[in-house]
PDB file of C-alpha atoms and ligand atoms in Angstrom:
ATOM      1  CA  MET A 418     -15.333 -94.936  56.936  1.00 35.00           C
ATOM      2  CA  ASP A 419     -13.233 -96.916  54.680  1.00 39.00           C
ATOM      3  CA  LYS A 420     -14.984 -98.023  51.589  1.00 45.00           C
ATOM      4  CA  ASN A 421     -12.635 -99.839  49.444  1.00 51.00           C
ATOM      5  CA  LYS A 422      -8.954 -99.989  48.556  1.00 57.00           C
ATOM      6  CA  GLY A 423      -7.205 -99.484  45.113  1.00 59.00           C
ATOM      7  CA  SER A 424      -3.822 -98.311  43.991  1.00 55.00           C
ATOM      8  CA  ARG A 425      -3.497 -94.836  43.028  1.00 62.00           C
ATOM      9  CA  THR A 426      -0.687 -93.625  40.512  1.00 58.00           C
ATOM     10  CA  ASN A 427       1.113 -89.790  40.552  1.00 64.00           C
ATOM     11  CA  VAL A 428      -0.802 -88.875  43.972  1.00 62.00           C
ATOM     12  CA  ILE A 429       0.979 -85.258  43.216  1.00 61.00           C
ATOM     13  CA  GLY A 430       3.741 -84.391  40.884  1.00 54.00           C
ATOM     14  CA  ALA A 431       5.856 -87.081  39.667  1.00 44.00           C
ATOM     15  CA  GLY A 432       5.628 -89.413  42.664  1.00 55.00           C
ATOM     16  CA  GLU A 433       4.087 -92.980  42.699  1.00 56.00           C
ATOM     17  CA  ALA A 434       2.204 -93.943  45.491  1.00 59.00           C
ATOM     18  CA  GLY A 435       0.919 -96.917  47.365  1.00 66.00           C
ATOM     19  CA  VAL A 436      -2.531 -98.203  48.261  1.00 75.00           C
ATOM     20  CA  ALA A 437      -5.276 -95.583  48.599  1.00 85.00           C
ATOM     21  CA  VAL A 438      -8.426 -95.760  50.757  1.00 90.00           C
ATOM     22  CA  THR A 439     -11.454 -94.437  49.574  1.00 93.00           C
ATOM     23  CA  VAL A 440     -12.879 -91.794  52.307  1.00 93.00           C
ATOM     24  CA  ASP A 441     -15.811 -89.952  53.057  1.00 90.00           C
ATOM     25  CA  MET A 442     -15.506 -86.083  52.037  1.00 92.00           C
ATOM     26  CA  ASP A 443     -15.289 -84.600  55.694  1.00 94.00           C
ATOM     27  CA  LYS A 444     -13.991 -81.319  55.583  1.00 96.00           C
ATOM     28  CA  ASP A 445     -12.532 -81.293  59.102  1.00 96.00           C
ATOM     29  CA  VAL A 446     -10.970 -84.484  59.063  1.00 96.00           C
ATOM     30  CA  ILE A 447      -9.418 -83.985  55.702  1.00 96.00           C
ATOM     31  CA  HIS A 448      -8.153 -80.611  56.930  1.00 96.00           C
ATOM     32  CA  LYS A 449      -6.599 -82.150  59.948  1.00 95.00           C
ATOM     33  CA  THR A 450      -4.869 -84.770  57.909  1.00 94.00           C
ATOM     34  CA  ASN A 451      -3.521 -82.655  55.266  1.00 94.00           C
ATOM     35  CA  SER A 452      -2.333 -79.815  57.826  1.00 95.00           C
ATOM     36  CA  LEU A 453      -0.441 -82.246  59.837  1.00 93.00           C
ATOM     37  CA  PHE A 454       1.082 -83.395  56.665  1.00 92.00           C
ATOM     38  CA  TRP A 455       2.068 -79.855  55.782  1.00 92.00           C
ATOM     39  CA  ASP A 456       3.329 -79.239  59.136  1.00 93.00           C
ATOM     40  CA  THR A 457       5.486 -81.863  59.299  1.00 90.00           C
ATOM     41  CA  LYS A 458       7.087 -83.765  56.424  1.00 79.00           C
ATOM     42  CA  GLY A 459       5.048 -82.262  53.465  1.00 74.00           C
ATOM     43  CA  ASN A 460       8.007 -80.559  51.795  1.00 76.00           C
ATOM     44  CA  GLU A 461      10.458 -83.259  52.684  1.00 76.00           C
ATOM     45  CA  VAL A 462       8.107 -85.610  50.925  1.00 76.00           C
ATOM     46  CA  LEU A 463       6.661 -83.726  47.989  1.00 79.00           C
ATOM     47  CA  GLY A 464       9.125 -81.036  47.683  1.00 77.00           C
ATOM     48  CA  ALA A 465       8.343 -77.381  46.555  1.00 81.00           C
ATOM     49  CA  THR A 466       6.842 -76.243  43.060  1.00 91.00           C
ATOM     50  CA  ALA A 467       7.249 -72.652  42.911  1.00 97.00           C
ATOM     51  CA  LEU A 468       7.602 -69.851  40.439  1.00 98.00           C
ATOM     52  CA  PRO A 469       8.857 -69.299  38.059  1.00 98.00           C
ATOM     53  CA  LEU A 470       7.744 -73.010  37.428  1.00 97.00           C
ATOM     54  CA  TYR A 471       3.986 -73.759  37.571  1.00 98.00           C
ATOM     55  CA  GLY A 472       5.039 -77.466  37.374  1.00 96.00           C
ATOM     56  CA  ALA A 473       7.955 -79.495  36.540  1.00 92.00           C
ATOM     57  CA  PHE A 474       7.993 -78.534  33.076  1.00 96.00           C
ATOM     58  CA  VAL A 475       5.768 -75.165  32.712  1.00 97.00           C
ATOM     59  CA  SER A 476       7.928 -72.005  33.244  1.00 98.00           C
ATOM     60  CA  GLU A 477       6.265 -68.560  33.747  1.00 98.00           C
ATOM     61  CA  GLU A 478       9.291 -67.355  31.923  1.00 97.00           C
ATOM     62  CA  ASN A 479       8.284 -69.191  29.010  1.00 97.00           C
ATOM     63  CA  HIS A 480       4.394 -68.321  29.092  1.00 98.00           C
ATOM     64  CA  ARG A 481       4.280 -64.905  30.778  1.00 98.00           C
ATOM     65  CA  LEU A 482       0.986 -65.550  32.188  1.00 98.00           C
ATOM     66  CA  LEU A 483       1.299 -63.032  35.071  1.00 98.00           C
ATOM     67  CA  GLY A 484       2.799 -60.103  32.748  1.00 95.00           C
ATOM     68  CA  ASP A 485       3.925 -56.973  34.166  1.00 97.00           C
ATOM     69  CA  VAL A 486       3.533 -57.345  38.177  1.00 98.00           C
ATOM     70  CA  SER A 487       4.839 -53.842  38.924  1.00 98.00           C
ATOM     71  CA  GLY A 488       2.655 -51.848  41.036  1.00 98.00           C
ATOM     72  CA  LYS A 489       0.076 -54.891  41.466  1.00 98.00           C
ATOM     73  CA  LYS A 490      -1.593 -56.236  44.640  1.00 98.00           C
ATOM     74  CA  ILE A 491      -0.561 -59.714  44.427  1.00 98.00           C
ATOM     75  CA  LEU A 492      -2.372 -62.743  46.546  1.00 98.00           C
ATOM     76  CA  GLU A 493      -1.148 -66.395  46.669  1.00 98.00           C
ATOM     77  CA  ILE A 494      -3.567 -69.268  47.667  1.00 98.00           C
ATOM     78  CA  GLY A 495      -1.341 -72.101  49.560  1.00 98.00           C
ATOM     79  CA  CYS A 496       1.937 -69.943  49.526  1.00 98.00           C
ATOM     80  CA  GLY A 497       3.705 -73.046  51.342  1.00 96.00           C
ATOM     81  CA  SER A 498       7.239 -72.436  51.932  1.00 96.00           C
ATOM     82  CA  GLY A 499       7.225 -69.056  50.033  1.00 97.00           C
ATOM     83  CA  GLN A 500       9.536 -69.519  47.064  1.00 97.00           C
ATOM     84  CA  SER A 501       7.008 -68.021  44.583  1.00 98.00           C
ATOM     85  CA  LEU A 502       6.364 -64.993  46.702  1.00 98.00           C
ATOM     86  CA  LEU A 503      10.138 -64.664  46.932  1.00 98.00           C
ATOM     87  CA  TYR A 504      10.336 -64.697  43.209  1.00 98.00           C
ATOM     88  CA  LEU A 505       7.700 -62.105  42.683  1.00 98.00           C
ATOM     89  CA  GLY A 506       9.088 -59.782  45.284  1.00 98.00           C
ATOM     90  CA  GLN A 507      12.924 -59.874  43.914  1.00 97.00           C
ATOM     91  CA  GLY A 508      14.478 -57.851  41.505  1.00 94.00           C
ATOM     92  CA  GLN A 509      12.696 -55.555  39.020  1.00 95.00           C
ATOM     93  CA  ARG A 510       9.271 -57.024  39.524  1.00 96.00           C
ATOM     94  CA  GLN A 511       8.234 -54.548  42.159  1.00 97.00           C
ATOM     95  CA  PRO A 512       4.713 -55.663  42.951  1.00 98.00           C
ATOM     96  CA  ALA A 513       2.842 -53.163  45.299  1.00 98.00           C
ATOM     97  CA  GLU A 514       1.771 -55.527  47.667  1.00 98.00           C
ATOM     98  CA  LEU A 515       2.366 -59.344  48.529  1.00 98.00           C
ATOM     99  CA  TRP A 516      -0.213 -61.528  50.577  1.00 98.00           C
ATOM    100  CA  GLY A 517      -0.158 -65.442  51.006  1.00 98.00           C
ATOM    101  CA  THR A 518      -2.502 -67.996  52.660  1.00 98.00           C
ATOM    102  CA  ASP A 519      -1.871 -71.264  53.739  1.00 98.00           C
ATOM    103  CA  ILE A 520      -3.699 -73.948  56.013  1.00 97.00           C
ATOM    104  CA  SER A 521      -0.586 -74.936  57.472  1.00 96.00           C
ATOM    105  CA  GLY A 522       1.091 -72.944  60.367  1.00 96.00           C
ATOM    106  CA  ASN A 523       4.514 -74.186  59.761  1.00 95.00           C
ATOM    107  CA  GLN A 524       4.376 -73.295  56.076  1.00 96.00           C
ATOM    108  CA  ILE A 525       3.601 -69.537  57.059  1.00 97.00           C
ATOM    109  CA  GLY A 526       6.467 -69.758  59.309  1.00 97.00           C
ATOM    110  CA  LYS A 527       8.729 -70.653  56.640  1.00 96.00           C
ATOM    111  CA  THR A 528       7.466 -68.244  54.092  1.00 97.00           C
ATOM    112  CA  ARG A 529       7.860 -65.425  57.003  1.00 98.00           C
ATOM    113  CA  GLN A 530      11.328 -66.593  57.250  1.00 98.00           C
ATOM    114  CA  LEU A 531      12.263 -66.973  53.678  1.00 98.00           C
ATOM    115  CA  LEU A 532      11.019 -63.494  52.850  1.00 98.00           C
ATOM    116  CA  ALA A 533      12.740 -61.988  56.012  1.00 98.00           C
ATOM    117  CA  ALA A 534      15.955 -63.510  54.892  1.00 98.00           C
ATOM    118  CA  HIS A 535      15.795 -61.669  51.551  1.00 98.00           C
ATOM    119  CA  GLY A 536      14.671 -58.161  53.239  1.00 98.00           C
ATOM    120  CA  LEU A 537      11.106 -58.837  52.035  1.00 97.00           C
ATOM    121  CA  SER A 538       7.626 -59.004  53.728  1.00 96.00           C
ATOM    122  CA  ALA A 539       4.136 -60.372  52.842  1.00 98.00           C
ATOM    123  CA  GLU A 540       0.839 -60.104  54.750  1.00 98.00           C
ATOM    124  CA  LEU A 541       0.436 -63.820  55.567  1.00 98.00           C
ATOM    125  CA  ILE A 542      -2.547 -65.568  56.911  1.00 98.00           C
ATOM    126  CA  CYS A 543      -2.938 -69.040  58.138  1.00 98.00           C
ATOM    127  CA  ALA A 544      -6.511 -70.247  57.201  1.00 98.00           C
ATOM    128  CA  PRO A 545      -7.916 -72.989  54.920  1.00 98.00           C
ATOM    129  CA  MET A 546      -8.570 -71.602  51.386  1.00 98.00           C
ATOM    130  CA  GLU A 547     -12.575 -72.655  51.690  1.00 98.00           C
ATOM    131  CA  ASP A 548     -12.985 -70.372  54.902  1.00 97.00           C
ATOM    132  CA  GLN A 549     -13.755 -66.717  55.320  1.00 94.00           C
ATOM    133  CA  CYS A 550     -10.315 -65.412  56.638  1.00 95.00           C
ATOM    134  CA  GLY A 551     -10.464 -61.640  56.758  1.00 95.00           C
ATOM    135  CA  LEU A 552      -9.009 -61.381  53.077  1.00 98.00           C
ATOM    136  CA  PRO A 553     -10.068 -58.030  51.657  1.00 98.00           C
ATOM    137  CA  GLU A 554     -12.689 -58.002  49.014  1.00 98.00           C
ATOM    138  CA  ASN A 555     -12.416 -56.628  45.520  1.00 98.00           C
ATOM    139  CA  TYR A 556      -8.800 -55.668  46.325  1.00 98.00           C
ATOM    140  CA  PHE A 557      -6.502 -57.864  44.498  1.00 98.00           C
ATOM    141  CA  ASP A 558      -5.043 -57.426  40.863  1.00 98.00           C
ATOM    142  CA  ILE A 559      -3.681 -60.737  40.477  1.00 98.00           C
ATOM    143  CA  ILE A 560      -4.295 -63.929  42.435  1.00 98.00           C
ATOM    144  CA  TYR A 561      -2.213 -67.128  41.611  1.00 98.00           C
ATOM    145  CA  SER A 562      -1.744 -70.677  43.085  1.00 98.00           C
ATOM    146  CA  VAL A 563       1.071 -73.134  42.148  1.00 98.00           C
ATOM    147  CA  TYR A 564       0.069 -76.596  43.066  1.00 97.00           C
ATOM    148  CA  ALA A 565      -2.343 -75.828  46.036  1.00 97.00           C
ATOM    149  CA  ILE A 566      -5.872 -75.423  44.732  1.00 98.00           C
ATOM    150  CA  GLY A 567      -6.342 -79.012  44.057  1.00 97.00           C
ATOM    151  CA  TRP A 568      -6.310 -79.587  48.052  1.00 97.00           C
ATOM    152  CA  THR A 569      -9.671 -77.957  48.478  1.00 98.00           C
ATOM    153  CA  THR A 570     -12.406 -79.742  49.866  1.00 98.00           C
ATOM    154  CA  ASP A 571     -14.784 -77.169  47.821  1.00 98.00           C
ATOM    155  CA  LEU A 572     -13.656 -76.032  44.542  1.00 98.00           C
ATOM    156  CA  GLU A 573     -16.796 -73.876  43.892  1.00 98.00           C
ATOM    157  CA  GLY A 574     -16.919 -72.286  47.275  1.00 98.00           C
ATOM    158  CA  THR A 575     -12.974 -71.617  46.674  1.00 98.00           C
ATOM    159  CA  PHE A 576     -13.290 -70.243  43.359  1.00 98.00           C
ATOM    160  CA  ALA A 577     -16.303 -68.140  44.510  1.00 98.00           C
ATOM    161  CA  ARG A 578     -14.173 -66.538  47.446  1.00 98.00           C
ATOM    162  CA  ILE A 579     -11.150 -65.850  44.994  1.00 98.00           C
ATOM    163  CA  ALA A 580     -13.578 -63.944  42.706  1.00 98.00           C
ATOM    164  CA  SER A 581     -14.461 -61.943  45.821  1.00 98.00           C
ATOM    165  CA  TYR A 582     -11.165 -61.005  46.570  1.00 98.00           C
ATOM    166  CA  LEU A 583     -10.251 -59.917  42.999  1.00 98.00           C
ATOM    167  CA  ASN A 584     -11.068 -56.550  41.267  1.00 98.00           C
ATOM    168  CA  LYS A 585     -13.001 -56.622  38.303  1.00 95.00           C
ATOM    169  CA  ASP A 586     -10.739 -57.741  35.635  1.00 96.00           C
ATOM    170  CA  GLY A 587      -8.428 -59.088  38.110  1.00 98.00           C
ATOM    171  CA  VAL A 588      -6.664 -62.327  36.819  1.00 98.00           C
ATOM    172  CA  PHE A 589      -6.403 -65.637  38.437  1.00 98.00           C
ATOM    173  CA  ILE A 590      -4.032 -68.031  37.790  1.00 98.00           C
ATOM    174  CA  PHE A 591      -3.493 -71.539  38.880  1.00 98.00           C
ATOM    175  CA  SER A 592      -1.659 -74.991  38.259  1.00 98.00           C
ATOM    176  CA  TRP A 593      -2.283 -78.494  39.441  1.00 97.00           C
ATOM    177  CA  SER A 594      -1.504 -82.217  38.261  1.00 96.00           C
ATOM    178  CA  HIS A 595      -3.352 -82.863  35.053  1.00 97.00           C
ATOM    179  CA  PRO A 596      -5.992 -85.159  35.457  1.00 97.00           C
ATOM    180  CA  ILE A 597      -4.842 -87.462  32.843  1.00 96.00           C
ATOM    181  CA  HIS A 598      -1.580 -87.815  34.636  1.00 95.00           C
ATOM    182  CA  LYS A 599      -3.509 -89.084  37.444  1.00 93.00           C
ATOM    183  CA  CYS A 600      -4.696 -91.665  35.775  1.00 95.00           C
ATOM    184  CA  VAL A 601      -1.935 -93.071  34.102  1.00 94.00           C
ATOM    185  CA  ALA A 602       0.962 -94.840  34.940  1.00 90.00           C
ATOM    186  CA  ALA A 603       4.486 -95.394  33.243  1.00 86.00           C
ATOM    187  CA  GLU A 604       5.181 -99.157  33.934  1.00 84.00           C
ATOM    188  CA  LYS A 605       8.448-100.266  32.143  1.00 79.00           C
ATOM    189  CA  ASP A 606       8.333 -98.417  28.633  1.00 82.00           C
ATOM    190  CA  THR A 607       4.323 -98.537  28.733  1.00 89.00           C
ATOM    191  CA  LEU A 608       2.005 -96.027  29.947  1.00 92.00           C
ATOM    192  CA  VAL A 609      -0.965 -98.045  31.567  1.00 93.00           C
ATOM    193  CA  PHE A 610      -4.571 -96.442  32.291  1.00 93.00           C
ATOM    194  CA  LYS A 611      -5.093 -97.098  35.787  1.00 91.00           C
ATOM    195  CA  LYS A 612      -8.139 -95.482  37.170  1.00 91.00           C
ATOM    196  CA  SER A 613     -11.407 -94.010  35.923  1.00 95.00           C
ATOM    197  CA  TYR A 614     -10.849 -90.261  34.725  1.00 97.00           C
ATOM    198  CA  PHE A 615     -14.453 -89.721  36.123  1.00 97.00           C
ATOM    199  CA  ASP A 616     -13.846 -91.093  39.580  1.00 96.00           C
ATOM    200  CA  GLU A 617     -13.928 -87.864  41.746  1.00 97.00           C
ATOM    201  CA  SER A 618     -14.080 -89.604  45.151  1.00 96.00           C
ATOM    202  CA  TRP A 619     -11.958 -88.646  48.101  1.00 96.00           C
ATOM    203  CA  TYR A 620      -8.862 -90.967  49.063  1.00 94.00           C
ATOM    204  CA  SER A 621      -6.467 -91.247  51.719  1.00 93.00           C
ATOM    205  CA  VAL A 622      -2.755 -92.735  50.880  1.00 91.00           C
ATOM    206  CA  ALA A 623       0.218 -93.142  52.835  1.00 86.00           C
ATOM    207  CA  LEU A 624       3.659 -91.714  51.696  1.00 82.00           C
ATOM    208  CA  GLY A 625       6.234 -93.262  54.000  1.00 78.00           C
ATOM    209  CA  GLU A 626       4.839 -92.629  57.450  1.00 81.00           C
ATOM    210  CA  ASP A 627       2.720 -89.765  56.249  1.00 85.00           C
ATOM    211  CA  THR A 628      -0.778 -89.714  54.999  1.00 90.00           C
ATOM    212  CA  LEU A 629      -2.673 -86.936  52.992  1.00 93.00           C
ATOM    213  CA  SER A 630      -6.120 -86.926  51.623  1.00 95.00           C
ATOM    214  CA  LEU A 631      -7.080 -85.723  48.006  1.00 95.00           C
ATOM    215  CA  THR A 632      -9.465 -86.101  45.294  1.00 96.00           C
ATOM    216  CA  ASP A 633      -8.692 -86.276  41.383  1.00 96.00           C
ATOM    217  CA  ARG A 634     -10.968 -83.813  39.604  1.00 98.00           C
ATOM    218  CA  LYS A 635     -11.926 -83.821  35.959  1.00 98.00           C
ATOM    219  CA  MET A 636     -11.000 -80.867  33.719  1.00 98.00           C
ATOM    220  CA  SER A 637     -14.602 -80.079  33.280  1.00 98.00           C
ATOM    221  CA  THR A 638     -15.036 -79.767  36.975  1.00 98.00           C
ATOM    222  CA  TYR A 639     -12.437 -76.933  37.097  1.00 98.00           C
ATOM    223  CA  VAL A 640     -13.681 -75.032  33.983  1.00 98.00           C
ATOM    224  CA  ASN A 641     -17.443 -75.238  35.203  1.00 98.00           C
ATOM    225  CA  ALA A 642     -16.491 -73.921  38.623  1.00 98.00           C
ATOM    226  CA  LEU A 643     -14.549 -71.193  37.333  1.00 98.00           C
ATOM    227  CA  ALA A 644     -17.749 -70.396  35.085  1.00 98.00           C
ATOM    228  CA  LYS A 645     -19.995 -70.644  37.820  1.00 98.00           C
ATOM    229  CA  ALA A 646     -17.746 -68.103  40.110  1.00 98.00           C
ATOM    230  CA  GLY A 647     -17.877 -65.507  37.223  1.00 98.00           C
ATOM    231  CA  PHE A 648     -14.727 -65.937  35.219  1.00 98.00           C
ATOM    232  CA  ILE A 649     -13.656 -66.317  31.971  1.00 98.00           C
ATOM    233  CA  ILE A 650     -10.690 -68.454  30.737  1.00 98.00           C
ATOM    234  CA  GLU A 651      -8.162 -66.548  28.711  1.00 98.00           C
ATOM    235  CA  GLN A 652      -5.340 -69.209  28.618  1.00 98.00           C
ATOM    236  CA  MET A 653      -4.760 -72.844  29.291  1.00 98.00           C
ATOM    237  CA  VAL A 654      -1.490 -74.429  29.214  1.00 98.00           C
ATOM    238  CA  GLU A 655      -1.355 -78.193  28.970  1.00 97.00           C
ATOM    239  CA  GLU A 656       1.943 -78.912  27.194  1.00 96.00           C
ATOM    240  CA  SER A 657       5.351 -79.443  28.636  1.00 96.00           C
ATOM    241  CA  ASP A 658       7.924 -76.706  27.672  1.00 96.00           C
ATOM    242  CA  GLU A 659      10.673 -77.976  25.186  1.00 94.00           C
ATOM    243  CA  ASP A 660      13.539 -76.619  26.893  1.00 95.00           C
ATOM    244  CA  LEU A 661      12.635 -77.774  30.408  1.00 95.00           C
ATOM    245  CA  LEU A 662      11.942 -81.283  28.889  1.00 92.00           C
ATOM    246  CA  LYS A 663      15.205 -81.163  26.938  1.00 90.00           C
ATOM    247  CA  ALA A 664      17.219 -80.323  29.976  1.00 90.00           C
ATOM    248  CA  GLN A 665      15.886 -83.576  31.717  1.00 83.00           C
ATOM    249  CA  GLY A 666      16.471 -85.568  28.498  1.00 76.00           C
ATOM    250  CA  ASP A 667      15.068 -89.049  28.514  1.00 69.00           C
ATOM    251  CA  SER A 668      16.440 -89.517  32.157  1.00 72.00           C
ATOM    252  CA  SER A 669      13.296 -90.241  33.951  1.00 82.00           C
ATOM    253  CA  ASP A 670      10.066 -92.321  33.317  1.00 84.00           C
ATOM    254  CA  PHE A 671       8.471 -88.690  34.185  1.00 88.00           C
ATOM    255  CA  ALA A 672      10.307 -86.901  31.788  1.00 89.00           C
ATOM    256  CA  LYS A 673       9.291 -89.554  29.056  1.00 88.00           C
ATOM    257  CA  LYS A 674       5.728 -89.415  30.097  1.00 91.00           C
ATOM    258  CA  ALA A 675       5.426 -85.631  29.992  1.00 94.00           C
ATOM    259  CA  GLN A 676       6.642 -85.954  26.170  1.00 92.00           C
ATOM    260  CA  VAL A 677       3.179 -87.653  25.288  1.00 93.00           C
ATOM    261  CA  LEU A 678       0.666 -86.397  27.791  1.00 96.00           C
ATOM    262  CA  PRO A 679       0.039 -83.519  29.812  1.00 97.00           C
ATOM    263  CA  VAL A 680       1.193 -83.658  33.424  1.00 96.00           C
ATOM    264  CA  THR A 681       0.452 -80.434  34.615  1.00 97.00           C
ATOM    265  CA  PHE A 682      -2.175 -77.910  33.499  1.00 98.00           C
ATOM    266  CA  VAL A 683      -2.317 -74.039  34.233  1.00 98.00           C
ATOM    267  CA  ILE A 684      -5.225 -71.705  33.659  1.00 98.00           C
ATOM    268  CA  LYS A 685      -5.450 -68.039  33.438  1.00 98.00           C
ATOM    269  CA  ALA A 686      -8.600 -66.763  34.221  1.00 98.00           C
ATOM    270  CA  ARG A 687     -10.208 -63.251  34.293  1.00 98.00           C
ATOM    271  CA  LYS A 688     -13.100 -61.984  36.509  1.00 98.00           C
ATOM    272  CA  LEU A 689     -15.819 -60.513  34.508  1.00 95.00           C
TER     273      LEU A 689
HETATM  274  C1  SAM B1355       2.477 -78.452  47.080  1.00 54.90           C
HETATM  275  S1  SAM B1355       2.425 -77.143  48.150  1.00 54.90           S
HETATM  276  C2  SAM B1355       2.253 -75.779  47.187  1.00 54.90           C
HETATM  277  C3  SAM B1355       2.738 -74.353  47.773  1.00 54.90           C
HETATM  278  C4  SAM B1355       4.003 -73.847  46.969  1.00 54.90           C
HETATM  279  N1  SAM B1355       3.652 -73.562  45.873  1.00 54.90           N
HETATM  280  C5  SAM B1355       5.332 -74.613  47.359  1.00 54.90           C
HETATM  281  O1  SAM B1355       5.655 -75.298  46.523  1.00 54.90           O
HETATM  282  O2  SAM B1355       5.652 -74.182  48.343  1.00 54.90           O
HETATM  283  C6  SAM B1355       0.637 -77.054  48.882  1.00 54.90           C
HETATM  284  C7  SAM B1355       0.523 -76.209  49.817  1.00 54.90           C
HETATM  285  O3  SAM B1355      -1.142 -75.943  49.948  1.00 54.90           O
HETATM  286  C8  SAM B1355      -1.309 -76.039  51.354  1.00 54.90           C
HETATM  287  N2  SAM B1355      -2.731 -76.462  51.601  1.00 54.90           N
HETATM  288  C9  SAM B1355      -3.451 -77.696  51.985  1.00 54.90           C
HETATM  289  N3  SAM B1355      -4.568 -77.874  51.807  1.00 54.90           N
HETATM  290  C10 SAM B1355      -5.001 -76.455  51.989  1.00 54.90           C
HETATM  291  C11 SAM B1355      -6.282 -75.694  52.187  1.00 54.90           C
HETATM  292  N4  SAM B1355      -7.366 -76.481  52.319  1.00 54.90           N
HETATM  293  N5  SAM B1355      -6.254 -74.583  52.378  1.00 54.90           N
HETATM  294  C12 SAM B1355      -5.145 -73.673  52.111  1.00 54.90           C
HETATM  295  N6  SAM B1355      -3.981 -74.206  51.887  1.00 54.90           N
HETATM  296  C13 SAM B1355      -3.758 -75.784  51.782  1.00 54.90           C
HETATM  297  C14 SAM B1355      -0.394 -76.958  52.217  1.00 54.90           C
HETATM  298  O4  SAM B1355      -0.255 -76.422  53.544  1.00 54.90           O
HETATM  299  C15 SAM B1355       0.963 -76.603  51.394  1.00 54.90           C
HETATM  300  O5  SAM B1355       1.394 -75.648  51.786  1.00 54.90           O
END
């Protein structure tokens, strides 16, 4: 199965990774690898990225992509440990319904516990985002995903499903690591282009004792898959928020890198 080896940088978020092994895109194997990763050490190794943040340096508070969520039916794809759902459920936001899906039973359990601890609840479904999982069609006003969409083994199929769950004019917002960030590593005071931007092959990489499988998609792959699923893009955010960058100062290589190239992208799309 192994084809070749190469180093990967920034497998997800800020972290540098070791040797990656190119693998075949076998959906079942990838799901098994990644759900085991998220069932066990996922949050310990990669942490959580959750609303109000879309990424390390992009905040909902600055961009207001979700807008007023009161009375809205909202679904999160890849809800992880539930912190974004908690953010939406708290205070004056008052959504009508909160729903979440995730491939990891452990993550779904964490979401349920977190929400219950704050007197909240959501409809939670443990299933891969690529699969039919009983979510209602033409139902949601907003579907969002924070650093989870990139895990799908079938981007076009996933976007088509998400479109089917949305009402007409419903909004889909998602964030992921920017493809340029995935190609460039900070080495001493230099940024080095490490891999082909066009390489979308799947790879497995060990982070400590744990393994995960991913692919790095081009920006055009996301844009074209959205168009094919019947979305129009209303807004895209690539730049880091000044206030969040300033708060970190020049303290990390990651913050320095984020001053000169995009590390996160967020797309707000609408179902036609
Ligand atoms: C980086 S976390 C993001 C979740 C959330 N924003 C957080 O920070 O807790 C990625 C999530 O995607 C989930 N995931 C990975 N592959 C998936 C798939 N194919 N379908 C659904 N969820 C998946 C993982 O279990 C994990 O909870």
